[in-house]
Tab-separated table of C-alpha atoms and ligand atoms in Angstrom:
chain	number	residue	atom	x	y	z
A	26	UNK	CA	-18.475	-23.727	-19.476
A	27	UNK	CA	-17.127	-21.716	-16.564
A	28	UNK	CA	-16.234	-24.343	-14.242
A	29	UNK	CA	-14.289	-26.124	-16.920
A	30	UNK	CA	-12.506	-23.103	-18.028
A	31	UNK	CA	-11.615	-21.959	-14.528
A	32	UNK	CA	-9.848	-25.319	-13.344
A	33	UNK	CA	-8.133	-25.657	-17.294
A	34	UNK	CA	-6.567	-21.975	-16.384
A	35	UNK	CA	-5.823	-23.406	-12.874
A	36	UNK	CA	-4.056	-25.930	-13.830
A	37	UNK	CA	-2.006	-24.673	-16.648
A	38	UNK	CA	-0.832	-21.463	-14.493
A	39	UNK	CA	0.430	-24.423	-12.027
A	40	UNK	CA	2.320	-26.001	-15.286
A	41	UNK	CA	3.712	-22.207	-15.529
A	42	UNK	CA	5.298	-22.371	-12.298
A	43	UNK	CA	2.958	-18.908	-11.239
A	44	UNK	CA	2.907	-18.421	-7.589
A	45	UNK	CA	-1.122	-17.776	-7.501
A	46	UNK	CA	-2.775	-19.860	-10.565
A	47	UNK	CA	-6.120	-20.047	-9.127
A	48	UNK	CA	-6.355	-16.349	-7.986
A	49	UNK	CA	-4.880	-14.922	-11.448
A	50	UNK	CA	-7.407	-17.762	-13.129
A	51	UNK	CA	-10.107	-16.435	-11.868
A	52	UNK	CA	-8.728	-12.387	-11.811
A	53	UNK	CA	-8.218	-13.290	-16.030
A	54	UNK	CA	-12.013	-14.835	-16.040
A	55	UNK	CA	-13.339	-12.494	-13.822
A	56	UNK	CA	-11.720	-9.337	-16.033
A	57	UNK	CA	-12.438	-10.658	-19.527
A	58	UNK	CA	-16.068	-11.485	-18.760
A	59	UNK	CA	-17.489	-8.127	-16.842
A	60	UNK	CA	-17.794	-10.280	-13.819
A	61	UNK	CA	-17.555	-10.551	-9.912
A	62	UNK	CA	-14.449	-12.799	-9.075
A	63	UNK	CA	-17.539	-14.744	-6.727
A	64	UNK	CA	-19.525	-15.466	-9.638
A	65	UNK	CA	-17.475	-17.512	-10.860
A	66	UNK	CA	-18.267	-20.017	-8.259
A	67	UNK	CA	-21.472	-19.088	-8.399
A	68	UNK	CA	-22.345	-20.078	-11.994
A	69	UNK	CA	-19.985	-22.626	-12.991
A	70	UNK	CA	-22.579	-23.832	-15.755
A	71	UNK	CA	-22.854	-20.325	-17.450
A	72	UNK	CA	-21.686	-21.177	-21.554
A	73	UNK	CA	-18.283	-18.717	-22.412
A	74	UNK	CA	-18.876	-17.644	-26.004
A	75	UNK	CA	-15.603	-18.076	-28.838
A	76	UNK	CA	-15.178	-14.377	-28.601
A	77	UNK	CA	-14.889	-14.885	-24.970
A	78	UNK	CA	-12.324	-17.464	-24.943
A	79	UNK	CA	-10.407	-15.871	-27.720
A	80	UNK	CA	-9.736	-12.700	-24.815
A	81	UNK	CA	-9.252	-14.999	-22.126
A	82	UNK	CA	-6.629	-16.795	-24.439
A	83	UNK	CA	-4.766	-13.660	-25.504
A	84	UNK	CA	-4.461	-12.639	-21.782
A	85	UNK	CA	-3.832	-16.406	-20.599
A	86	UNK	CA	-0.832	-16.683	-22.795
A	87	UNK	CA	0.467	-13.697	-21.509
A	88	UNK	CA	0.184	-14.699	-18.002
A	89	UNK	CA	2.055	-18.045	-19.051
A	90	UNK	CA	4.929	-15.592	-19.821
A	91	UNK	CA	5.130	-14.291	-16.460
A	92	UNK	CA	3.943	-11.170	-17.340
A	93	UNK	CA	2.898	-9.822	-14.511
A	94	UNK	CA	-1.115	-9.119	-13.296
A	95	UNK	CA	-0.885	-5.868	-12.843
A	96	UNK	CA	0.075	-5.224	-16.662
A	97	UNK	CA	-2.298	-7.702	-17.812
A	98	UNK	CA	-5.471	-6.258	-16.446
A	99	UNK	CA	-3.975	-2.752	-16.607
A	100	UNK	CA	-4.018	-1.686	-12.991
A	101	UNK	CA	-2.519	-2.330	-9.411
A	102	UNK	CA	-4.066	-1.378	-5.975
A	103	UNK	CA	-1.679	0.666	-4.148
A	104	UNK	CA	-2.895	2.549	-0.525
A	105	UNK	CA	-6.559	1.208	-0.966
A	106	UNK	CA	-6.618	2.781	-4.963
A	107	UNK	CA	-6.655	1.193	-8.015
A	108	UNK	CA	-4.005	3.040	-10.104
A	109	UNK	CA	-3.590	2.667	-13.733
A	110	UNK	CA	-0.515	1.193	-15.317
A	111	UNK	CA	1.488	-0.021	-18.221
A	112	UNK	CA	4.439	-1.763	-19.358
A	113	UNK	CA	6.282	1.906	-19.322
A	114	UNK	CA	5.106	2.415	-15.965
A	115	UNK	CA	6.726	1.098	-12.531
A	116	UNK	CA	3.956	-1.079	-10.921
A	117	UNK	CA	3.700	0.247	-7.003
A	118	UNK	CA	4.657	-2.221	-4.528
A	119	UNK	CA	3.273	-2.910	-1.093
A	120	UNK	CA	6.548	-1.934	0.915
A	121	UNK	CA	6.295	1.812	-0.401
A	122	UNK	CA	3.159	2.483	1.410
A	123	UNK	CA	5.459	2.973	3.657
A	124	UNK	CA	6.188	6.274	2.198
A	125	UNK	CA	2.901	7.423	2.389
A	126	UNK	CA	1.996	6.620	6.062
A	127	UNK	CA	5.085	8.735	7.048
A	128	UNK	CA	4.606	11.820	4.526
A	129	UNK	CA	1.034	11.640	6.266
A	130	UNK	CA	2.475	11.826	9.716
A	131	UNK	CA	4.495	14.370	9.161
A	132	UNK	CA	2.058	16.599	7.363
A	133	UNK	CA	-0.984	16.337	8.963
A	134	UNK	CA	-0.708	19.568	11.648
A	135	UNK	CA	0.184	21.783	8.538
A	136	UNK	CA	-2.276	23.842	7.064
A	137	UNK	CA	-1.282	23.663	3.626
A	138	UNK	CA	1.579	21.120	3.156
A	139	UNK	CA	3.982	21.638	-0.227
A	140	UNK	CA	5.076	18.206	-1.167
A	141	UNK	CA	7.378	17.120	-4.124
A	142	UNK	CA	7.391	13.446	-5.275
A	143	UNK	CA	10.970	12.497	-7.112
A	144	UNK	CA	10.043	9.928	-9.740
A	145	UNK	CA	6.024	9.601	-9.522
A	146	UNK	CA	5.854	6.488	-11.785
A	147	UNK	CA	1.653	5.893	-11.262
A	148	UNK	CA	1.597	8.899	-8.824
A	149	UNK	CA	1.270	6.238	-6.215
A	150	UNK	CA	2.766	7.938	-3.577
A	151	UNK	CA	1.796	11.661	-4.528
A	152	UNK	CA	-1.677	10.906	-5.553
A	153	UNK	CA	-2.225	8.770	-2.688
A	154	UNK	CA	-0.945	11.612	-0.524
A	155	UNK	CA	-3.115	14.536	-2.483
A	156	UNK	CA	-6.051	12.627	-1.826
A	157	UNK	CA	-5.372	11.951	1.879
A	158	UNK	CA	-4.670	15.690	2.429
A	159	UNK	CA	-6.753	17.691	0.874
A	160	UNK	CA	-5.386	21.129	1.546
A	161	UNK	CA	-2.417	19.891	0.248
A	162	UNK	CA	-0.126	21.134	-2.910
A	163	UNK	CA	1.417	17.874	-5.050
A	164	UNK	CA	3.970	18.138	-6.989
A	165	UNK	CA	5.599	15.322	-8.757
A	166	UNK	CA	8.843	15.224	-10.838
A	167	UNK	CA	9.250	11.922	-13.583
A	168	UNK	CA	11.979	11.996	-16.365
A	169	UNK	CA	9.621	9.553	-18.649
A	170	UNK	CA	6.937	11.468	-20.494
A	171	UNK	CA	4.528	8.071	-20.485
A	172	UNK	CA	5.209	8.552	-16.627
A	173	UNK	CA	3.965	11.910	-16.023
A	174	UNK	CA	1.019	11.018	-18.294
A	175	UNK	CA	0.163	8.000	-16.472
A	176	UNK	CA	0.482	9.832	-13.229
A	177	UNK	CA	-1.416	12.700	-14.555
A	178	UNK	CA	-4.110	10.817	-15.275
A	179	UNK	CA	-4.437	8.871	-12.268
A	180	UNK	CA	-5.313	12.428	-10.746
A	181	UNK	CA	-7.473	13.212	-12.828
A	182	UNK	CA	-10.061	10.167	-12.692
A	183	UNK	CA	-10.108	10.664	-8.524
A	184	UNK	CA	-10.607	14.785	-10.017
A	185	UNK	CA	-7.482	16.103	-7.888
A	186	UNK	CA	-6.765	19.602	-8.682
A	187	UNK	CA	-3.986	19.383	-6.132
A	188	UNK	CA	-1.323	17.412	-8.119
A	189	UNK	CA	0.803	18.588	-10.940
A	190	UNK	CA	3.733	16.731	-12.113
A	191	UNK	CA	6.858	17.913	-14.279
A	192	UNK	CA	9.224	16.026	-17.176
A	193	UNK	CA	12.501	16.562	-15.857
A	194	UNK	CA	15.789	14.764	-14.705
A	195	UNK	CA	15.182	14.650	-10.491
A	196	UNK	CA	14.624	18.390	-9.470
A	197	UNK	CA	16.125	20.228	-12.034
A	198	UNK	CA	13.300	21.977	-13.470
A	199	UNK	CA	12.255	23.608	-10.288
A	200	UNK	CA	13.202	26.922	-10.140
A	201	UNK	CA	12.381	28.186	-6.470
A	202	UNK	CA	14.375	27.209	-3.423
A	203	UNK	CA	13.088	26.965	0.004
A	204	UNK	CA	9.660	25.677	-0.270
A	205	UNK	CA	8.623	22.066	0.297
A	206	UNK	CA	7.604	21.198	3.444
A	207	UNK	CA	8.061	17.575	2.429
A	208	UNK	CA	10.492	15.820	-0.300
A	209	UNK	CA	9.552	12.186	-0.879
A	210	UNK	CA	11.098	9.773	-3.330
A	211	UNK	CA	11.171	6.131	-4.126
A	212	UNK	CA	14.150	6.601	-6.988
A	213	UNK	CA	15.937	3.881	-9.151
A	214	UNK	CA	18.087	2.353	-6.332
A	215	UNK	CA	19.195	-1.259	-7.622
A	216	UNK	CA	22.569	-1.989	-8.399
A	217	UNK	CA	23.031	-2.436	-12.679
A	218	UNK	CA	24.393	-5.407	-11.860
A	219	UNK	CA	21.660	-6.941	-9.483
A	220	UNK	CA	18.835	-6.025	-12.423
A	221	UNK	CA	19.293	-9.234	-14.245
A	222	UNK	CA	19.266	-11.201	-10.881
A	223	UNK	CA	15.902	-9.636	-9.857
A	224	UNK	CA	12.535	-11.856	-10.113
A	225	UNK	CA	11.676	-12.340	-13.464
A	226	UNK	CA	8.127	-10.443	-13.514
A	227	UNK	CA	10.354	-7.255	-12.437
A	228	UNK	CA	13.854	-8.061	-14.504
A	229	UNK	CA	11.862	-8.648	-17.849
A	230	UNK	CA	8.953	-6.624	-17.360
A	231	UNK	CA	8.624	-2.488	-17.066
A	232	UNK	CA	10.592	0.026	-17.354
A	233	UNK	CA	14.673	-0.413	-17.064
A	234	UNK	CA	15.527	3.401	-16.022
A	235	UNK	CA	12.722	2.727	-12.981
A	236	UNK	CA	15.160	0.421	-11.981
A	237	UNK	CA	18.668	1.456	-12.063
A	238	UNK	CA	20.410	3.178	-9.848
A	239	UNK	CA	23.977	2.687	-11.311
A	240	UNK	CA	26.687	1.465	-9.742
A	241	UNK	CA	26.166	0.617	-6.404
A	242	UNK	CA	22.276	2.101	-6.741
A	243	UNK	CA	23.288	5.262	-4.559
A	244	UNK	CA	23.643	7.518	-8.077
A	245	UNK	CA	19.737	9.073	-7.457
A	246	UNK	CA	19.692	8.374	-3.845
A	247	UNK	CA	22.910	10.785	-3.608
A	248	UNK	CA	21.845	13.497	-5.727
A	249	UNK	CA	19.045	13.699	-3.748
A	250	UNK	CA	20.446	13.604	-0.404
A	251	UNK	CA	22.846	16.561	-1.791
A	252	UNK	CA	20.249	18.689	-3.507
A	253	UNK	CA	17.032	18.354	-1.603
A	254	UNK	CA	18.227	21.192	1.649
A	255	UNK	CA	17.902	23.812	-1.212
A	256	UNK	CA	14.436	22.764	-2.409
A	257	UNK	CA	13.200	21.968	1.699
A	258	UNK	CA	11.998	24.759	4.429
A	259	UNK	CA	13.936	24.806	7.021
A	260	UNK	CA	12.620	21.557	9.244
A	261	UNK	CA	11.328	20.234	6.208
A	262	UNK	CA	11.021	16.889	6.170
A	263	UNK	CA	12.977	14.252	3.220
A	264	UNK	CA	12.002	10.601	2.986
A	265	UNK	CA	13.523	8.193	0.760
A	266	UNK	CA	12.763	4.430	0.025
A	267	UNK	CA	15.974	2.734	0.133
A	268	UNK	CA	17.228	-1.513	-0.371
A	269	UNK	CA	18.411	-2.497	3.192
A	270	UNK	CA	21.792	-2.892	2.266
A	271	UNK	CA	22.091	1.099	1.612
A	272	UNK	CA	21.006	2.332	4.671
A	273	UNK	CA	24.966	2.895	6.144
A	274	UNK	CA	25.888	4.891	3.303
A	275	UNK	CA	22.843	6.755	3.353
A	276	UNK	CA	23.106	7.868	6.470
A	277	UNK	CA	26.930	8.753	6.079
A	278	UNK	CA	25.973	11.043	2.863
A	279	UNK	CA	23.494	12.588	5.089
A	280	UNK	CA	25.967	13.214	8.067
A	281	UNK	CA	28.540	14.485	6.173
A	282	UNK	CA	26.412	16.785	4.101
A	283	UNK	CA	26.014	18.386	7.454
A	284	UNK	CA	22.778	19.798	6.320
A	285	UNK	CA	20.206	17.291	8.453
A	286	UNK	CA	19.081	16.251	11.404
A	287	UNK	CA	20.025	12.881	12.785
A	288	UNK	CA	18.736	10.097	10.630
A	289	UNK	CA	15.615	7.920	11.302
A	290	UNK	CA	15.504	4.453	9.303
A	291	UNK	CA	11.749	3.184	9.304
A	292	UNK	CA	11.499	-1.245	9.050
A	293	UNK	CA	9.026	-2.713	6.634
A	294	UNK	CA	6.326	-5.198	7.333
A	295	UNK	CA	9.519	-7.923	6.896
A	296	UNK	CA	11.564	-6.844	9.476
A	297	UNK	CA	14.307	-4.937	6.620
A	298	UNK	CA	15.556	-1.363	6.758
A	299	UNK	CA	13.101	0.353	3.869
A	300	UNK	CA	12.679	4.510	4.474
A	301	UNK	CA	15.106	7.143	5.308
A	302	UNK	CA	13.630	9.753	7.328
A	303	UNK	CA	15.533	13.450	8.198
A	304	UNK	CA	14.943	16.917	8.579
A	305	UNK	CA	16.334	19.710	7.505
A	306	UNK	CA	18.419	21.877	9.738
B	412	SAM	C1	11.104	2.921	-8.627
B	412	SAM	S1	10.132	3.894	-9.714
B	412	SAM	C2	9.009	4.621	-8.533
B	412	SAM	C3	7.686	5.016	-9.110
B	412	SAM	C4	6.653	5.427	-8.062
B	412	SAM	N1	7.124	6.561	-7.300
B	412	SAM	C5	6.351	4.284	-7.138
B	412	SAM	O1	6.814	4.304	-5.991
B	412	SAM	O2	5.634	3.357	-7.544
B	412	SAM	C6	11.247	5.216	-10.116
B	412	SAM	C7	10.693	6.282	-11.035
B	412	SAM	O3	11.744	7.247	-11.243
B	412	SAM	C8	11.694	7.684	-12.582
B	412	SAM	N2	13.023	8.218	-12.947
B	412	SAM	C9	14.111	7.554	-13.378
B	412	SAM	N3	15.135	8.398	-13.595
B	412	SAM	C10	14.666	9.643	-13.266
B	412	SAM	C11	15.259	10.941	-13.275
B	412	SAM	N4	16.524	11.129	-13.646
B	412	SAM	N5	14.489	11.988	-12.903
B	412	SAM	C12	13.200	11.809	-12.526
B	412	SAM	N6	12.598	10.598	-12.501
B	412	SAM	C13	13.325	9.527	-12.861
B	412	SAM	C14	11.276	6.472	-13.376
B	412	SAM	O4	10.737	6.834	-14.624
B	412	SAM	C15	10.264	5.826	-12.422
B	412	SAM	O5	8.965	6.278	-12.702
């Protein structure tokens, strides 16, 4: 029955040591059996069939693993969307909504905004922003083919025919200069050597090269810092998601470039140093 199932999930996700057994209990019940996470509740009585409890099983064990939801069920809301994912795709996180909110801001009194998104992952950030802004032109950049599939296809199921996205290493493949009004990226920034010390849903789960940013996790947030004037109008706008402990160097590398305005670093919701922000000159 239901009821019995639900509090038997409960209580072995607590054994697991997961940090929210009842709500991935019932998100695994809820998934498995076509129904509302209230039902549940609702209709503890209601009889589970084997085939049932086989699936719930499969994904339960997972779950046990720490693998995390997101992969499990197949999807992650990101900016009020549910965006498909997989084990070869970065799941979005909260903090880079941030991203979004200030590509948003600085786009919305331009007619037709040109936007390039450095390693889409999902899309979350440049699907999220080509369904905001309509009038808008996406394009996305992602050196893993499942990537640009994934993200491809997230645009298509919300029918976007503003969003394209490239294979290719950072912005190599585009071959005009001078026309983004906005370059936004959320790039591989941890140190190699801080991977292994990272939670265990994100260390053994997903893709490594979403991760790395080599030695001291500046190696993409530098080449884009260097490269992106060519690819920006003039005033155009680059914003970059960023581990607090980078933001000095960041802003150096933009300084001495001596191709920006004066840096802006944008907080997240816990108080640490998350966005770059910086115009072109
Ligand atoms: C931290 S994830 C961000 C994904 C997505 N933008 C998000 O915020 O959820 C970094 C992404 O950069 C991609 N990537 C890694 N190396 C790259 C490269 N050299 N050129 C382009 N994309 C790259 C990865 O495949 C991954 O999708």
């Amino acid at each position: 029955m239901l009821g019995y199932e639900l509090s038997s999930l409960k209580e072995r996700f607590q054994i697991a040591g997961l940090d929210s057994p009842s709500l991935d209990a019932e998100l695994i019940i809820s998934f498995v059996l076509g129904i509302p996470r209230s039902s549940i509740y609702a209709f503890p009585e209601r009889i589970i069939s084997f085939v049932e409890i086989a699936s719930i099983e499969d994904l339960v064990g997972r779950r046990e693993k720490h693998e995390p939801m997101a992969y499990i069920l197949g999807e992650k809301e990101f900016w009020s969307i549910n965006f498909a994912v997989d084990k070869n795709i970065f799941i979005p996180r909260p903090e880079t909504e941030l991203l979004v909110e200030l590509s948003i801001k600085n786009l919305d009194r331009i007619e037709f905004p040109v936007i390039l998104d450095i390693g889409s992952g999902s899309g979350a950030i440049g699907v999220s922003i080509a369904k905001e802004l309509k009038n808008s032109r996406v394009f996305a950049s992602d050196l893993s083919k499942k990537a640009t599939v994934c993200s491809m296809q997230n645009a298509s199921s919300f029918s976007l025919e503003n969003y394209s996205v490239l294979q290719t290493f950072m912005m190599s493949g585009i071959l005009e200069k001078n026309i983004f009004n906005l370059i936004v990226s959320n790039p591989p920034y941890i140190p190699t050597c801080e991977i292994a010390n990272l939670d265990s849903e994100v260390a053994n789960y997903g893709p490594s090269m979403a991760l790395d940013g080599g030695k001291n996790g500046m190696f993409y947030l530098s080449e884009i810092i260097s490269k992106a004037p060519s690819y920006l109008f003039s005033e155009g706008v680059l914003l970059l998601e960023i581990d607090h402990k980078q933001a000095e160097i960041c802003i150096r590398e933009i300084n001495s470039s001596g191709k920006y305005s004066t840096p802006v670093i944008h907080k997240d919701l816990a108080g640490l140093k998350r966005v770059v922000e910086v115009k072109k000159n």
